[in-house]
Coordinates of C-alpha atoms in Angstrom, one line a residue:
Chain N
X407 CA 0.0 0.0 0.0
X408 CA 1.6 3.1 -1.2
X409 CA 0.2 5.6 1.3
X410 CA 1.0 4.1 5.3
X411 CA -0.7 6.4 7.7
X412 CA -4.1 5.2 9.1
X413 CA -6.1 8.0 8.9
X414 CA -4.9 8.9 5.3
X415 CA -6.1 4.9 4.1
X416 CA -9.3 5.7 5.5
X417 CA -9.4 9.3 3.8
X418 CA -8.4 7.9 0.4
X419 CA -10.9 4.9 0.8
X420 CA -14.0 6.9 1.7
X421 CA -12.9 9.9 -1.3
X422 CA -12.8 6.8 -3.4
X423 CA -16.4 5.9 -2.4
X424 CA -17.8 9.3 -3.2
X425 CA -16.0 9.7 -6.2
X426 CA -17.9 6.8 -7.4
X427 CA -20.9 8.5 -6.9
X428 CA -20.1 10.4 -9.9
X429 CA -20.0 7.3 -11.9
X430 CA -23.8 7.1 -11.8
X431 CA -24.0 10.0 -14.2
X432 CA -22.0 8.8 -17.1
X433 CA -25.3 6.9 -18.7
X434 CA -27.0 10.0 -18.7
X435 CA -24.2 11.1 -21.5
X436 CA -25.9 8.9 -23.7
X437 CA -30.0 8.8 -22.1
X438 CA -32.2 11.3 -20.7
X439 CA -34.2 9.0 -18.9
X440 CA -33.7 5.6 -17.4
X441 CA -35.9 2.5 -18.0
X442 CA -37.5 1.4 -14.6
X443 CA -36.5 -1.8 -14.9
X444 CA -33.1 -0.5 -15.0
X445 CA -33.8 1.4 -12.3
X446 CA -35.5 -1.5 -9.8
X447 CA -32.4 -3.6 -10.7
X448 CA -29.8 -1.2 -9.8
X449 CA -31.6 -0.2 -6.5
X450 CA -31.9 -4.0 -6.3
X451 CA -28.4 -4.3 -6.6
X452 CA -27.2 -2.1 -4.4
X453 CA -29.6 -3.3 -1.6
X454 CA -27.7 -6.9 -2.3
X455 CA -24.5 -5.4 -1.6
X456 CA -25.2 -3.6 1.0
X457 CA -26.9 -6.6 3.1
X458 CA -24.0 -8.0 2.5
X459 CA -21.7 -5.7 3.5
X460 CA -24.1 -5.4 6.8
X461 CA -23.3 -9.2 7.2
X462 CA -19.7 -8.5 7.3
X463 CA -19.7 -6.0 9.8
X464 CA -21.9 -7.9 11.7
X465 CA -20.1 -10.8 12.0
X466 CA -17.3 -9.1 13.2
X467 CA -18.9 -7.1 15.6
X468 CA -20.2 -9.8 17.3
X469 CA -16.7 -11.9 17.9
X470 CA -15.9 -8.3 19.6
X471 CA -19.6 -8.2 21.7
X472 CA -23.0 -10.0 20.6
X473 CA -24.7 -7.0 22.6
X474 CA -22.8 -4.0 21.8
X475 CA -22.9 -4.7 18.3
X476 CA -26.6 -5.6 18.9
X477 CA -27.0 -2.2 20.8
X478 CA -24.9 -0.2 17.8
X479 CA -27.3 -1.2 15.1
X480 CA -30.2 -0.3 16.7
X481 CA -28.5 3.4 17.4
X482 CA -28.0 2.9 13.8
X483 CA -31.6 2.5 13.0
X484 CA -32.6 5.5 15.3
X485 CA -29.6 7.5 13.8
X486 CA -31.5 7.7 10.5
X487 CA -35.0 7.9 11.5
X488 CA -33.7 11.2 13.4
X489 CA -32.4 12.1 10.2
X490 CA -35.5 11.5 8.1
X491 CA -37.5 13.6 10.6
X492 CA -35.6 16.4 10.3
X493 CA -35.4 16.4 6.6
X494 CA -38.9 15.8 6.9
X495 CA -41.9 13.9 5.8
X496 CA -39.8 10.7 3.7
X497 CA -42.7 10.4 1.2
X498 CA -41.4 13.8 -0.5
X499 CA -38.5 11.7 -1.8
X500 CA -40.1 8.9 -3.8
X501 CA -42.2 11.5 -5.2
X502 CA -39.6 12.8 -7.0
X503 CA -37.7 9.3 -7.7
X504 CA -40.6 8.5 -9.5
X505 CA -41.7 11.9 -11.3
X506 CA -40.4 13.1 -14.6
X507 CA -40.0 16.8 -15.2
X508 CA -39.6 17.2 -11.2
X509 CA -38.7 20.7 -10.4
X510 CA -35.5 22.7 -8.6
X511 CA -36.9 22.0 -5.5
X512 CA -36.8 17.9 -5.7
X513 CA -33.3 18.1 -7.4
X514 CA -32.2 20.1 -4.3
X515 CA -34.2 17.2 -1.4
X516 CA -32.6 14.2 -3.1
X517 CA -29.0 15.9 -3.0
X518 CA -29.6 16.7 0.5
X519 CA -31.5 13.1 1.5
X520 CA -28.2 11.3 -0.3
X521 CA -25.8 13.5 1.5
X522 CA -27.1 13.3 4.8
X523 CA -27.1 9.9 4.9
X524 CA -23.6 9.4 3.2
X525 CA -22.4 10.0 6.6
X526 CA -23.6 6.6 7.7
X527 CA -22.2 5.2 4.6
X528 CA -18.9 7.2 5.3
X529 CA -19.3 5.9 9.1
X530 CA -19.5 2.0 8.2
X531 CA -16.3 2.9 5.9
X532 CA -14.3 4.5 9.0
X533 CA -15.0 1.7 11.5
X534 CA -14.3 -1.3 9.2
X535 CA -10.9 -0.1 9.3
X536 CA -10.9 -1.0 12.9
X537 CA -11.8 -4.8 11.8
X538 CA -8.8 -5.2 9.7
X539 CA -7.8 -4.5 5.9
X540 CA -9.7 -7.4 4.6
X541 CA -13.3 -5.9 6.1
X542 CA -12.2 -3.1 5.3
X543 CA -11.8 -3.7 1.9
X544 CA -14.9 -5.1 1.5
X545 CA -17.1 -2.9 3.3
X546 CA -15.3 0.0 0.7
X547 CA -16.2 -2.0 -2.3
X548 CA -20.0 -2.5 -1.2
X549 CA -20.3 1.4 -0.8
X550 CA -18.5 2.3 -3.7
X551 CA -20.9 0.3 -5.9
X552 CA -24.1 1.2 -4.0
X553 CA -23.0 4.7 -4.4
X554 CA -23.6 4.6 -8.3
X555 CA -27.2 3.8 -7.9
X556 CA -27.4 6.6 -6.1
X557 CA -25.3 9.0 -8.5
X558 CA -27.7 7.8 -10.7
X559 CA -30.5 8.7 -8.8
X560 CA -29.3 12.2 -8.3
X561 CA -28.6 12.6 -12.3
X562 CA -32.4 11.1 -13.4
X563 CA -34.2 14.1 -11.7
X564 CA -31.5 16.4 -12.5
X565 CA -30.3 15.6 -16.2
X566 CA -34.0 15.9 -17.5
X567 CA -34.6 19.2 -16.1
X568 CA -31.5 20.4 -18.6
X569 CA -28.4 19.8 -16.0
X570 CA -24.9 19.0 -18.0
X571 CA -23.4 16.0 -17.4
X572 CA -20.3 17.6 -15.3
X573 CA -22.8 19.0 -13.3
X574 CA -24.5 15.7 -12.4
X575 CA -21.4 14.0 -12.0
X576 CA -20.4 17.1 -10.0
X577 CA -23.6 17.2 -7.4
X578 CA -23.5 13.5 -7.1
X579 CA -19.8 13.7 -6.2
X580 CA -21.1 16.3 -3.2
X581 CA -24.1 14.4 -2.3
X582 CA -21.5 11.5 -1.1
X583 CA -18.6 14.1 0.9
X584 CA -19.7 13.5 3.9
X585 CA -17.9 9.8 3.5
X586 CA -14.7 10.9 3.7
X587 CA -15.2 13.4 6.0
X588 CA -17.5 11.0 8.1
X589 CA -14.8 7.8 8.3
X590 CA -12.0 9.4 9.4
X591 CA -13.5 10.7 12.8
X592 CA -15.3 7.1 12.8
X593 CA -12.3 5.3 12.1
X594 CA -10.2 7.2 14.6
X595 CA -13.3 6.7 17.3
X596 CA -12.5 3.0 17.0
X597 CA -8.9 3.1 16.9
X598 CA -8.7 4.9 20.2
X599 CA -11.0 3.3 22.5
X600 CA -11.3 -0.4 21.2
X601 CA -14.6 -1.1 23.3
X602 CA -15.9 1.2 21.0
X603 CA -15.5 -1.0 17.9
X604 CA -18.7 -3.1 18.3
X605 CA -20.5 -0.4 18.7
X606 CA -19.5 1.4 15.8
X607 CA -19.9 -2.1 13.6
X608 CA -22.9 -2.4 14.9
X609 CA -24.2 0.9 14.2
X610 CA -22.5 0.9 10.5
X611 CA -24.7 -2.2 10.0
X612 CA -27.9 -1.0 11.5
X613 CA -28.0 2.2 9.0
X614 CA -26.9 0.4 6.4
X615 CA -29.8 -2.4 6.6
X616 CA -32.3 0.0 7.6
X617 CA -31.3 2.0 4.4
X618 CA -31.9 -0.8 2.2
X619 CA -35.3 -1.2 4.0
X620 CA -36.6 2.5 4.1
X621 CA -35.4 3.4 -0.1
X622 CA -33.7 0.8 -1.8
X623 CA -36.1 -1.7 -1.8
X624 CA -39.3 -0.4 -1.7
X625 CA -38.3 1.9 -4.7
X626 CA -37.3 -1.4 -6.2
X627 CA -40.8 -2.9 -5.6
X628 CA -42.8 -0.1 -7.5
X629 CA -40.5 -0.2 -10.8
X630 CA -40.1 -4.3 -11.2
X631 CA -42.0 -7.4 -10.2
X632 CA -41.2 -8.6 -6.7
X633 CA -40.0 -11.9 -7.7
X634 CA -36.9 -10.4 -10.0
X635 CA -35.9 -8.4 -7.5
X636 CA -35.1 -10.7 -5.0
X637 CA -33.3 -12.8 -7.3
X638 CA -31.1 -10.2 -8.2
X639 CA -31.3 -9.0 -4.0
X640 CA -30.0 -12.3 -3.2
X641 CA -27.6 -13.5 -5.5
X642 CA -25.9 -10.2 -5.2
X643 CA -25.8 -10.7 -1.5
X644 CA -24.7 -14.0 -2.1
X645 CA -21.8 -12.8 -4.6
X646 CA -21.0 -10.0 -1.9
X647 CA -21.0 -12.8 1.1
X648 CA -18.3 -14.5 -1.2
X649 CA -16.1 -11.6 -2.2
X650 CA -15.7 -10.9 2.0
X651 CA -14.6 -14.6 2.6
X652 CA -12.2 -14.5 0.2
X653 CA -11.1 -11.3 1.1
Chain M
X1393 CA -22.9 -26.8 20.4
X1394 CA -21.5 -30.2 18.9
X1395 CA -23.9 -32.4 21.0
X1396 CA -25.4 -35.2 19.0
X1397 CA -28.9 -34.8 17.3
X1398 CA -31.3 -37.8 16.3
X1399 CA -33.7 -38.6 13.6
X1400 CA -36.9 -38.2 16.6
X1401 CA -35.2 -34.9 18.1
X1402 CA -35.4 -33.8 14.5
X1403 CA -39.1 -34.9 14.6
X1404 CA -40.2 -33.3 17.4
X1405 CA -38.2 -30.3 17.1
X1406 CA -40.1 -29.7 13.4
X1407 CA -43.4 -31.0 14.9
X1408 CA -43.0 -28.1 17.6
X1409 CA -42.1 -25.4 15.1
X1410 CA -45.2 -26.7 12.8
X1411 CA -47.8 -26.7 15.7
X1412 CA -46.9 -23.1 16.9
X1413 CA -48.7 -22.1 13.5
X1414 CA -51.6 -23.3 14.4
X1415 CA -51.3 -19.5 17.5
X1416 CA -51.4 -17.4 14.4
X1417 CA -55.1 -17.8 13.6
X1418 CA -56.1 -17.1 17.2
X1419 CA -54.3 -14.6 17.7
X1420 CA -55.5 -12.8 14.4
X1421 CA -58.8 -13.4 15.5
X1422 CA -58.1 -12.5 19.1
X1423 CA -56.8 -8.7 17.7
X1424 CA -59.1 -5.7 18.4
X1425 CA -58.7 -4.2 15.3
X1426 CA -57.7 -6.5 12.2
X1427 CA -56.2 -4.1 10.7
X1428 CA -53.7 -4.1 7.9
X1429 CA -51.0 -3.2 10.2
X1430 CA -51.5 -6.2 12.1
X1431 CA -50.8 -8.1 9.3
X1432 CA -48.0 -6.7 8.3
X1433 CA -45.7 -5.9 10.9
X1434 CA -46.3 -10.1 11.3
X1435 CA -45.3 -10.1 7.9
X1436 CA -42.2 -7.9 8.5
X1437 CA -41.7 -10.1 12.4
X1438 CA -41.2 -13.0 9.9
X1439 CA -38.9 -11.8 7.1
X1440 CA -36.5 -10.1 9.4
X1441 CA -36.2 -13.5 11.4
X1442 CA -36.1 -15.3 8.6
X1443 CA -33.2 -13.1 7.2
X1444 CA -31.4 -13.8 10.4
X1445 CA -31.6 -17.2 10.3
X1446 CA -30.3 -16.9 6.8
X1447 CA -27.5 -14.7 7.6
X1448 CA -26.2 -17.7 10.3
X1449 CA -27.1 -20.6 8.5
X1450 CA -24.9 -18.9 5.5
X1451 CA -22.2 -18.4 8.0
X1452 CA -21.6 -21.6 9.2
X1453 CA -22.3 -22.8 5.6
X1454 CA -19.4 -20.8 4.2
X1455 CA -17.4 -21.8 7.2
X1456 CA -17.3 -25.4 6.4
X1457 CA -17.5 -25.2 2.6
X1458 CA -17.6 -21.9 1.1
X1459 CA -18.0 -23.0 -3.0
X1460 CA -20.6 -25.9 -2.1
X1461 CA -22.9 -23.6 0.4
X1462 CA -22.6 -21.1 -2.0
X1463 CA -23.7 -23.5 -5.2
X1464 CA -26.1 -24.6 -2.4
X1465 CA -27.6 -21.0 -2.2
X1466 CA -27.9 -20.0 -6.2
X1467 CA -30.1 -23.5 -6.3
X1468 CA -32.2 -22.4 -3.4
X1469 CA -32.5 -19.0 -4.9
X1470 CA -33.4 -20.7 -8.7
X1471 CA -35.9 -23.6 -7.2
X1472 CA -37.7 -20.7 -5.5
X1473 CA -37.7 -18.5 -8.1
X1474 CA -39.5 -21.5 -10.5
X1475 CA -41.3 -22.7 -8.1
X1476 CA -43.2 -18.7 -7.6
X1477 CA -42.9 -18.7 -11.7
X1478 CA -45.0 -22.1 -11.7
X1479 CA -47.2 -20.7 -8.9
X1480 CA -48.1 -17.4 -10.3
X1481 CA -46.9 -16.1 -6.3
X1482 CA -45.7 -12.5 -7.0
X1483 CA -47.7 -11.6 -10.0
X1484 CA -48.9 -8.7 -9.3
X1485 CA -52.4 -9.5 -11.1
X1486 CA -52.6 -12.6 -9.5
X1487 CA -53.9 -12.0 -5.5
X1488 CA -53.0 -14.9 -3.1
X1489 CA -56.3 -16.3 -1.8
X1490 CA -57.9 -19.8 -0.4
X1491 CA -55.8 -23.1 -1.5
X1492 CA -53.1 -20.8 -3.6
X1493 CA -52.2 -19.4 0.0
X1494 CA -51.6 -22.5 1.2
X1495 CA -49.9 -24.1 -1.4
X1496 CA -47.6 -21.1 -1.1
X1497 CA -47.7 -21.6 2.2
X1498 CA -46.6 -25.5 2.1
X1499 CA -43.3 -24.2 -1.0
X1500 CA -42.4 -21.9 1.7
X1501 CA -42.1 -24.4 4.9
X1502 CA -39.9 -26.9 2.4
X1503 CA -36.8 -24.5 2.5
X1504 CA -37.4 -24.2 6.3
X1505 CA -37.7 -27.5 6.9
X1506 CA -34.2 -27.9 4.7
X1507 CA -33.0 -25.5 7.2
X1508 CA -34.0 -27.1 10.4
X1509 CA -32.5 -30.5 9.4
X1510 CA -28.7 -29.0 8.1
X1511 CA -28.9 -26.9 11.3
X1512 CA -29.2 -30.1 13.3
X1513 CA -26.5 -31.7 11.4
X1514 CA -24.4 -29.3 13.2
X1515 CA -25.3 -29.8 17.3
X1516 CA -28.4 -29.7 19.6
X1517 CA -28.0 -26.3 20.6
X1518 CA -28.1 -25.3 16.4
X1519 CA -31.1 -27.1 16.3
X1520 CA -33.1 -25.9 18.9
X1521 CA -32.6 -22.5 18.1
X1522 CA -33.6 -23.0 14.0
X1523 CA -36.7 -24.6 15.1
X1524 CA -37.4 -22.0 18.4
X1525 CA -36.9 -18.8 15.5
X1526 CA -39.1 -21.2 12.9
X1527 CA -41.6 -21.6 15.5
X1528 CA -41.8 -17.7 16.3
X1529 CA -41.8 -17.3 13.0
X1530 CA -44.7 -19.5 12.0
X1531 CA -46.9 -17.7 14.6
X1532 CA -46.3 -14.3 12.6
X1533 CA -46.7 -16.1 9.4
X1534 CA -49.4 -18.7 9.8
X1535 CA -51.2 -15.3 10.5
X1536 CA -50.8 -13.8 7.6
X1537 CA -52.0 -16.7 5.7
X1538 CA -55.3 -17.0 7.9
X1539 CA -55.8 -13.4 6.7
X1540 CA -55.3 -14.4 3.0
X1541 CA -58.1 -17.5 3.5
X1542 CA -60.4 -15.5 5.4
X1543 CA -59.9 -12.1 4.9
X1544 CA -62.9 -10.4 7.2
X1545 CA -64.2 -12.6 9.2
X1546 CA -62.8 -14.9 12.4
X1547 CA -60.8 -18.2 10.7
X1548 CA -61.4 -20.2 14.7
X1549 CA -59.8 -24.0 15.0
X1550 CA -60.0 -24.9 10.9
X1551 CA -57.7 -21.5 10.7
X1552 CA -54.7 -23.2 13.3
X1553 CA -55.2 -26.4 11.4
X1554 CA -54.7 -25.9 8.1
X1555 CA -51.8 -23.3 9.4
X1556 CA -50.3 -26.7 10.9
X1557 CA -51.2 -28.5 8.0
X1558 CA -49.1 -25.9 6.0
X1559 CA -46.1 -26.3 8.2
X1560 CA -46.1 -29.8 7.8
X1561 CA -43.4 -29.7 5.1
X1562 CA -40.7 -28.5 7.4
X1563 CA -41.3 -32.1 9.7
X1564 CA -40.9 -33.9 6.4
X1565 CA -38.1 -32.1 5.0
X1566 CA -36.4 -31.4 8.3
X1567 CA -35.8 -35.5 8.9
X1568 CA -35.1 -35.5 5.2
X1569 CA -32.4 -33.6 5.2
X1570 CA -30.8 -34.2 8.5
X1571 CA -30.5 -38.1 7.5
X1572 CA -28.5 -36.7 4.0
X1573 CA -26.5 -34.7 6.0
X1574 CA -25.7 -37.5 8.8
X1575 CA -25.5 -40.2 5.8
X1576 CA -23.2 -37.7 4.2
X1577 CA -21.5 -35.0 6.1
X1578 CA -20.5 -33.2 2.8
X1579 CA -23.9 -32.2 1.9
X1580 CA -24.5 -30.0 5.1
X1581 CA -22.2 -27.0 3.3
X1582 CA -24.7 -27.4 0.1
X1583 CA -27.9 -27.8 2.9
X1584 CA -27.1 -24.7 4.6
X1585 CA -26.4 -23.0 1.3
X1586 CA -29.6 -23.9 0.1
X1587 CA -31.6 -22.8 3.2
X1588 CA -29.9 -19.5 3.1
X1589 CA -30.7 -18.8 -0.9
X1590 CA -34.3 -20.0 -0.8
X1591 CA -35.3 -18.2 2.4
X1592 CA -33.7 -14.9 1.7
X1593 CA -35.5 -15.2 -1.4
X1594 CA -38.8 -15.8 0.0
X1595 CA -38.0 -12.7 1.9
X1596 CA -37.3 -10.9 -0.1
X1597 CA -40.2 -12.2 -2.8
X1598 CA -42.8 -12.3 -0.6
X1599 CA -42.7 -10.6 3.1
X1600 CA -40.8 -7.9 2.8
X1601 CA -43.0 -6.7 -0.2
X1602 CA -46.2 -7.8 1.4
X1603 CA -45.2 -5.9 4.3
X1604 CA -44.9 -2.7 2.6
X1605 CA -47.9 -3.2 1.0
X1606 CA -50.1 -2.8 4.6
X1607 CA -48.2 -0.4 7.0
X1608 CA -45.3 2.2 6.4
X1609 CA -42.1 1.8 5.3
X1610 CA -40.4 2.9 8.2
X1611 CA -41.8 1.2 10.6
X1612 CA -41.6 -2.2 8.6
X1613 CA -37.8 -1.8 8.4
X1614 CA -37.5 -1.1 12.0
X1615 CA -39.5 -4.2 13.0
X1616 CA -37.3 -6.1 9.9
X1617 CA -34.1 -4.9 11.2
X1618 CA -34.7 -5.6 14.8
X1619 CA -35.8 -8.7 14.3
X1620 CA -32.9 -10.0 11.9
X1621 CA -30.9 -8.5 14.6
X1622 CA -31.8 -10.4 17.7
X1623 CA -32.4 -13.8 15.8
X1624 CA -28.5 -12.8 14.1
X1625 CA -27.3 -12.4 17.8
X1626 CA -28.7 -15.3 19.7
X1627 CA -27.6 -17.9 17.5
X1628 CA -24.9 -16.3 17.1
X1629 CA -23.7 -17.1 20.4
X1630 CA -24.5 -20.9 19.6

């Protein structure tokens, strides 16, 4: 590993995450719109991922502290229902998933919605770290690709209302800072008080399921039949459960 | 964990996890208000325990053979996947009602029973938690399909006993597959695979989107999460 310090590894990992935010935008160089099948299986992706990521995190939470980790993931769970109340009334945002021609307003709500809850994302990325390179690793990888779903959400409502595609890749870029600037307090959290660890795995996993729960899924749901997209949910969860035992 | 399991523990550990169906319908009936809610944060009570006992039967799959619980899996989540394709479950113009809901009903106790009898292959302890979450879980489920064969009025002792009858696959399959695994220990890797793909699917098929369908999504992913959680942590500590 070419850089050494700690807290730099965790920067660059987390910067990498968001930077794949930006990703999500390069089909809308070539579409306006995207297909909701498209859609449903990308969210349905993601969601796969990101359950298994929550696995991994789990799993080694627990050899630290069955119920700190258990007591982190429900702090977790509160963590982002806080957060939906005060960005409001959560129905506002599948309004806007789902509209065509949505307005200013809804491009502005789904950049702040994604951003404010990168810093879980960012969070789970931090305290891997303090499970080793391997979970660490893997827990960078499932973010990074569950971030392009969301770039792409971020470019659907704002490429058809005229946005360039620098400026989609740009905002969906922003809407994932907070990783980066989330993990490395996280990480160094973890790092200084080991008790902690658990806690923060725990946590990391709780907002991260809960995620999948509250937006990935049920958006999932309303594009595509419910039988493809657990297929797709669970063999990408399967393929993810893989990827962090090999690791 | 590693105590030693028999064909009749297997038996009466599936027979106890098939006759706590038969407390759904009563306690459906036994609710104030009937409400959609009801039915599915019971939904929701059962996917999130159903995800994890996945999670932990995929765990100690992987630990004892990662590439044959993981073939295991991708056949549980295809036979599922047919099996709804054959049954018309999840088309959305198709509604789940009367001897479809219990057909469903039955497809979904085979994976469980799958999962019962690998889970025993591994120790008593395994074992009685599979079939203690199963059993929980029947309770919130066999609910949900008295709901689906009656869906306004009280469903009373035929309602617990066709919820039994429904559960009567994981009995079956539970002693089915716990004599493949004892005959050979090389199929409890693929066992445990299998019971991991095919319940997450159901889950994520059927309850989780059923769920969503009667109460908010919020409050469904708390229940979920919690759930999955608790179930993840006791056995867990098996």
């Amino acid at each position: 590993m070419l850089i050494e310090h700690p807290v730099l590894q965790v920067f660059v990992y987390a910067f990498i995450t968001a930077l794949a935010t930006s990703l999500g935008a390069l089909p809308f160089a070539f579409i306006r719109t995207l297909s909701p099948r498209v859609s449903a299986f990308s969210n349905a992706t993601a969601a796969g991922l990101m359950l298994g990521a929550s696995f991994g995190l789990v799993v080694e939470g627990t050899q630290h502290g069955g119920w700190a980790t258990f007591t982190g993931a429900v702090a977790g769970v509160l963590f982002i229902l806080l957060a939906q109340r005060v960005m409001g009334d959560h129905g506002h945002e599948t309004e806007f998933l789902g509209a065509r021609g949505a307005g200013a307003r809804r491009m502005l709500i789904v950049i702040v919605i994604m951003t404010v809850h990168s810093f879980a994302e960012g969070a789970a990325v931090g305290v891997s770290f303090g499970g080793g390179r391997a979970l660490a690793t893997a827990i960078t990888l499932a973010v990074a690709v569950h971030n392009i779903p969301e770039g792409l959400a971020v470019s659907a409502v704002m490429r058809p209302q005229g946005a360039s595609i620098l400026s989609c890749m740009w905002w969906s870029f922003v809407s994932s800072v907070p990783q980066p600037l989330a993990a490395v307090p996280a990480f160094l959290f973890v790092s200084r008080s080991t008790a902690a660890l658990p806690y923060g795995l725990g946590f990391a996993a709780g907002a991260m399921v809960f995620m999948v729960l509250v937006e990935l899924l049920p958006e999932a749901y309303e594009r595509e039949v419910a039988r493809s997209v657990a297929v797709v949910t669970s063999l990408t969860l399967l393929g993810m459960l893989l990827v962090q035992h090999a690791l | 964990m590693r105590s030693a399991t028999s064909v009749a523990g297997v038996l009466a550990l599936g027979a106890f996890a098939a006759v706590a169906a038969g407390l759904g319908p009563p306690l459906l009936d036994a609710s104030k208000h009937r409400s959609s809610h009801v039915i599915g944060f019971a939904d929701a009570l059962a996917a999130g325990m159903m995800l994890g006992i996945g999670y932990s039967l995929m765990n100690w799959g992987i630990i004892r053979a990662p590439i044959a619980a993981t073939i295991g899996a991708a056949v549980g989540v295809g036979v599922m996947f047919l099996a709804h394709v054959r049954l018309g479950i999840g088309d959305p113009t198709a509604e789940l009602r009367g001897r479809r809901a219990l057909i469903a009903s039955m497809a979904h106790a085979t994976p469980e029973g799958v999962a019962l009898g690998a889970a025993a292959a591994l120790g008593q302890m395994v074992a009685v938690v599979v079939a203690a979450t199963l059993a929980i879980h029947n309770i919130s489920e066999s609910a949900v399909l008295a709901s689906h064969l009656s869906p306004r009025s009280r469903v009373g002792t035929r309602g617990s006993l066709v919820a039994v009858e429904s559960n009567l696959p994981q009995v079956v399959f539970g002693v089915v597959a716990f004599v493949l695994a004892r005959w050979r220990p090389s199929l409890v890797g693929p066992l445990l695979g299998f019971s991991f793909g095919s319940l997450v699917y159901l889950c994520f098929a059927e309850l989780i989107p059923d769920s969503y369908r009667t109460a908010g999504r919020s409050s469904i992913a708390v229940v979920v999460t919690v759930a999955a959680g608790v179930v993840a942590l006791v056995s867990g500590a098996v």
